[in-house]
């Protein structure tokens, strides 16, 4: 039994989500191999070889693998899939894009967003926006899985010494082309990996207010900034800050929700946080039902006070 | 250009579901059901492409129990031309639905298949990608913008950290993200008109597809409850609690 982890990387370094996925892979039993498919990705392959618990790194390099197009990535995984009992992807935008394509071509069901490995064929995963936890058992020969990264501790990024093996690149599908990307530049910790997150909702009222009120608090705490869907839809914050069922799933040490009512869909993305603080002037807001510490106050006075007190 | 849109009947997004006490699943008896929100966005996008003269026909497809007819009528009230129900009582998992859709794609030969990015009940986010794999079509998932030009579609996708733009050759599979569009409200006259539009029913056997579930659900439980929190009177107490009781700052 050997598990294959499909690494998420930027060709030079490994993304953090890969480390959590390695931990889940190790819990499935047997060896853990990592696939680095990309372009000029020797740096990422070398970094993968350092991850504790990884016994082999497979490196495939081609120009058309540079941007992780699903068609080409899936073909690359399928070329070696038959030798693995488990194929795991982080449940990121990239992993979710590719994993089902691999599963369908292997004619196996895919198991999404697992939060726990119970046995080599049995897993826990949340359904209905996290309002129920299902234990599922797969009878398929190969288990194709995406891993909710907040459900597993990251593997140590150093201490391993895996051999790096080169895999021939599969042909370009020619059916899709990468044209470009707009990646938001940020000096803040990445939302999904941050220890502290401060998140704003509709009550902020405008993008200027969001920036004026929330940014100093995030700076003070060294926190990542998040937002509710209402705040994102209203244009107060960029899309990729959205926390919830359809945005990012986070589980920081501290989550501070300011002016967020706490709809089911938002709670799905943050209710596994260790400590939740809610600042809201509506005493009936559902967010107070999950908050460890609730402060019933106007955020425009409470947040500046909080910054001063820190 | 013909477009197929896949729609799913799910528990309404405003309903807080209850887990059955015997752990066999979620109680959906007598619960309000509606069209999966992402699928509404998919139907809206297909209808807008038709209104812009890019598409000639929009076919809504749903797989599941007889009541999915209501979901298909809603899709037709938004503007789909006709509907196909693949009727079965079997608990359908994404691979089975992808195979059923693949059979319909073979039959109808659409230029575009649009699905929601995920259903809010099983939260799988698999069907569109699986269909693309089975039909050997390119995929553009989590789309927030779609432009059709000739034999190609240019799609902006929501990814972690920002946006990316792809070009895929048609036919292709697209899955919708929240920000692709704002679905219209259906009007009463359109609901009435939708009743007259054709709705065909087929069985999985007619399509030669084995829909047996691949994953066995052993049990469904409620998530662990959080301890009861407290309300603090002021900011000073809050900071004190975070520093000394929770020790998180």
Coordinates of C-alpha atoms in Angstrom, one line a residue, chain B:
Chain B
X1 CA -25.1 26.1 -30.2
X2 CA -26.9 23.8 -27.8
X3 CA -26.3 24.0 -24.0
X4 CA -27.1 21.4 -21.4
X5 CA -27.5 22.6 -17.8
X6 CA -27.5 20.2 -14.9
X7 CA -29.7 21.1 -11.9
X8 CA -30.1 19.4 -8.5
X9 CA -32.9 19.4 -6.1
X10 CA -31.5 20.0 -2.6
X11 CA -32.6 21.0 0.9
X12 CA -33.2 24.8 0.7
X13 CA -30.1 26.7 1.7
X14 CA -31.9 28.5 4.6
X15 CA -32.9 25.3 6.3
X16 CA -30.8 24.2 9.2
X17 CA -30.8 20.4 8.8
X18 CA -31.2 17.9 11.6
X19 CA -29.3 14.7 11.8
X20 CA -31.6 11.6 12.3
X21 CA -31.2 10.1 15.8
X22 CA -30.4 6.7 14.4
X23 CA -27.4 8.1 12.6
X24 CA -28.5 7.0 9.1
X25 CA -28.6 10.4 7.6
X26 CA -30.1 13.8 7.6
X27 CA -33.9 14.2 8.1
X28 CA -35.2 15.6 4.8
X29 CA -38.9 14.6 5.3
X30 CA -41.1 17.7 5.2
X31 CA -38.2 20.0 4.7
X32 CA -38.3 22.8 2.1
X33 CA -36.5 21.7 -1.1
X34 CA -35.3 24.0 -3.9
X35 CA -32.8 24.3 -6.7
X36 CA -29.2 24.1 -5.7
X37 CA -28.1 27.8 -5.6
X38 CA -25.1 27.2 -7.9
X39 CA -27.3 25.5 -10.4
X40 CA -29.6 28.6 -10.6
X41 CA -26.5 30.5 -11.6
X42 CA -25.8 27.9 -14.2
X43 CA -29.3 28.1 -15.7
X44 CA -29.1 31.9 -15.6
X45 CA -25.8 31.9 -17.5
X46 CA -27.1 29.5 -20.2
X47 CA -30.3 31.6 -20.7
X48 CA -28.2 34.8 -20.9
X49 CA -26.0 33.2 -23.6
X50 CA -29.3 32.4 -25.5
X51 CA -30.5 35.9 -25.1
X52 CA -27.3 37.2 -26.5
X53 CA -27.8 35.0 -29.5
X54 CA -24.9 32.7 -28.7
X55 CA -27.0 29.7 -28.0
X56 CA -30.0 28.2 -29.8
X57 CA -31.3 25.8 -27.2
X58 CA -31.0 25.3 -23.5
X59 CA -31.8 21.9 -22.1
X60 CA -32.1 21.4 -18.3
X61 CA -31.3 18.0 -16.9
X62 CA -31.9 16.6 -13.4
X63 CA -31.2 13.2 -12.0
X64 CA -33.2 11.7 -9.1
X65 CA -36.7 11.2 -7.7
X66 CA -39.9 12.2 -9.4
X67 CA -40.1 15.5 -7.5
X68 CA -37.1 16.8 -9.4
X69 CA -39.6 17.7 -12.0
X70 CA -40.4 20.8 -9.9
X71 CA -36.7 21.8 -10.1
X72 CA -36.8 21.3 -13.9
X73 CA -40.0 23.4 -14.2
X74 CA -38.1 26.2 -12.3
X75 CA -35.2 26.0 -14.8
X76 CA -37.7 26.3 -17.6
X77 CA -39.4 29.2 -15.9
X78 CA -36.0 30.9 -15.9
X79 CA -35.7 30.3 -19.6
X80 CA -34.6 26.7 -20.4
X81 CA -36.4 25.4 -23.5
X82 CA -36.9 21.8 -22.5
X83 CA -36.0 19.4 -19.8
X84 CA -34.9 15.8 -19.2
X85 CA -35.4 13.9 -15.9
X86 CA -33.4 10.8 -15.3
X87 CA -35.7 9.2 -12.8
X88 CA -34.4 6.9 -10.1
X89 CA -34.9 6.3 -6.4
X90 CA -31.2 5.2 -6.0
X91 CA -29.0 7.6 -3.9
X92 CA -27.0 9.1 -6.7
X93 CA -23.4 9.9 -6.1
X94 CA -21.4 12.3 -8.3
X95 CA -19.8 9.5 -10.4
X96 CA -23.2 8.1 -11.3
X97 CA -24.6 11.5 -12.2
X98 CA -21.5 12.2 -14.3
X99 CA -22.1 8.9 -16.2
X100 CA -25.8 9.7 -16.7
X101 CA -24.9 13.2 -18.0
X102 CA -22.2 11.7 -20.2
X103 CA -24.8 9.5 -21.9
X104 CA -27.0 12.6 -22.5
X105 CA -24.1 14.5 -23.8
X106 CA -23.4 11.7 -26.3
X107 CA -27.1 11.8 -27.4
X108 CA -27.6 15.6 -27.5
X109 CA -24.1 16.7 -28.6
X110 CA -24.2 20.1 -26.8
X111 CA -21.4 22.6 -27.3
X112 CA -21.4 23.5 -23.7
X113 CA -22.4 21.8 -20.4
X114 CA -22.9 24.2 -17.4
X115 CA -23.1 22.9 -13.9
X116 CA -22.9 24.4 -10.4
X117 CA -19.5 24.1 -8.8
X118 CA -20.9 22.1 -5.9
X119 CA -24.2 21.0 -4.4
X120 CA -24.9 22.4 -0.9
X121 CA -26.1 19.0 0.4
X122 CA -23.2 16.6 -0.2
X123 CA -20.7 19.5 -0.7
X124 CA -18.7 17.2 -3.1
X125 CA -17.6 19.6 -5.9
X126 CA -17.0 16.6 -8.3
X127 CA -19.7 16.1 -10.9
X128 CA -18.6 18.7 -13.5
X129 CA -15.0 17.6 -13.5
X130 CA -16.0 13.9 -13.7
X131 CA -18.3 14.6 -16.6
X132 CA -15.5 16.4 -18.4
X133 CA -13.2 13.4 -17.8
X134 CA -15.7 10.8 -19.0
X135 CA -16.6 12.8 -22.1
X136 CA -13.0 13.7 -22.7
X137 CA -13.8 17.4 -22.7
X138 CA -11.9 20.4 -21.3
X139 CA -13.1 21.9 -18.1
X140 CA -13.3 25.4 -16.6
X141 CA -14.3 25.1 -13.0
X142 CA -15.4 27.9 -10.5
X143 CA -16.2 30.3 -13.3
X144 CA -16.9 33.9 -12.5
X145 CA -16.9 35.1 -16.2
X146 CA -17.6 33.3 -19.4
X147 CA -17.1 34.7 -22.9
X148 CA -17.8 32.6 -26.0
X149 CA -15.9 33.5 -29.2
X150 CA -16.3 31.1 -32.1
X151 CA -15.1 27.6 -31.2
X152 CA -13.6 28.7 -27.9
X153 CA -14.7 29.9 -24.5
X154 CA -12.6 32.3 -22.4
X155 CA -13.3 31.7 -18.8
X156 CA -12.2 33.6 -15.7
X157 CA -11.9 31.3 -12.7
X158 CA -11.9 32.0 -9.0
X159 CA -8.8 30.4 -7.5
X160 CA -7.1 30.7 -4.1
X161 CA -5.4 34.0 -4.0
X162 CA -7.2 35.6 -7.0
X163 CA -8.4 35.0 -10.5
X164 CA -7.1 33.1 -13.5
X165 CA -8.2 33.1 -17.1
X166 CA -8.3 30.0 -19.4
X167 CA -9.3 29.4 -22.9
X168 CA -11.0 26.1 -23.6
X169 CA -12.0 24.6 -27.0
X170 CA -15.7 23.8 -27.4
X171 CA -17.4 21.5 -26.5
X172 CA -16.5 22.1 -22.9
X173 CA -17.7 21.7 -19.3
X174 CA -18.1 24.8 -17.1
X175 CA -18.9 24.9 -13.4
X176 CA -20.3 28.1 -11.9
X177 CA -19.0 30.1 -8.9
X178 CA -21.2 32.5 -6.9
X179 CA -20.1 35.6 -8.7
X180 CA -20.8 34.5 -12.3
X181 CA -24.2 36.3 -12.3
X182 CA -27.2 37.2 -10.3
X183 CA -30.0 34.7 -11.1
X184 CA -33.3 36.4 -12.1
X185 CA -36.5 35.9 -10.2
X186 CA -39.0 33.8 -12.0
X187 CA -42.3 35.6 -12.9
X188 CA -45.7 34.1 -12.7
X189 CA -46.4 34.2 -16.5
X190 CA -43.0 32.4 -17.0
X191 CA -44.0 29.8 -14.4
X192 CA -47.2 29.2 -16.4
X193 CA -45.4 29.0 -19.7
X194 CA -42.9 26.6 -18.2
X195 CA -45.7 24.1 -17.5
X196 CA -46.2 23.8 -21.3
X197 CA -42.6 23.2 -22.1
X198 CA -41.6 19.5 -22.9
X199 CA -40.2 17.4 -20.0
X200 CA -39.0 13.9 -21.0
X201 CA -38.4 11.2 -18.5
X202 CA -35.8 8.5 -18.9
X203 CA -34.4 5.8 -16.6
X204 CA -30.8 5.1 -15.9
X205 CA -31.3 1.6 -17.6
X206 CA -32.4 3.4 -20.8
X207 CA -29.1 5.1 -20.8
X208 CA -27.2 1.9 -20.0
X209 CA -25.7 3.4 -16.8
X210 CA -25.0 1.6 -13.6
X211 CA -25.8 4.0 -10.8
X212 CA -24.9 1.9 -7.8
X213 CA -23.3 4.0 -5.0
X214 CA -19.5 3.6 -4.7
X215 CA -19.2 5.0 -1.3
X216 CA -21.1 3.5 1.6
X217 CA -22.3 5.9 4.3
X218 CA -21.7 4.1 7.6
X219 CA -23.1 6.8 9.8
X220 CA -24.0 10.5 9.9
X221 CA -23.6 12.3 13.2
X222 CA -23.9 15.9 14.5
X223 CA -20.7 17.8 14.6
X224 CA -19.2 18.3 18.0
X225 CA -20.9 21.1 19.9
X226 CA -18.9 24.1 21.0
X227 CA -18.8 24.9 24.7
X228 CA -21.2 27.7 25.6
X229 CA -19.6 31.1 25.3
X230 CA -20.0 34.2 27.5
X231 CA -20.8 37.7 26.7
X232 CA -18.3 40.3 27.9
X233 CA -19.4 43.7 29.0
X234 CA -16.6 45.8 27.4
X235 CA -13.4 45.7 25.4
X236 CA -11.1 45.6 28.5
X237 CA -12.7 42.4 29.7
X238 CA -12.5 40.9 26.2
X239 CA -8.8 41.6 26.0
X240 CA -8.3 40.3 29.5
X241 CA -10.1 37.0 28.6
X242 CA -8.1 36.6 25.4
X243 CA -4.8 37.2 27.2
X244 CA -5.4 35.3 30.4
X245 CA -8.2 32.8 30.0
X246 CA -7.9 31.7 26.3
X247 CA -4.2 32.7 26.0
X248 CA -4.5 33.3 22.3
X249 CA -2.9 36.8 22.1

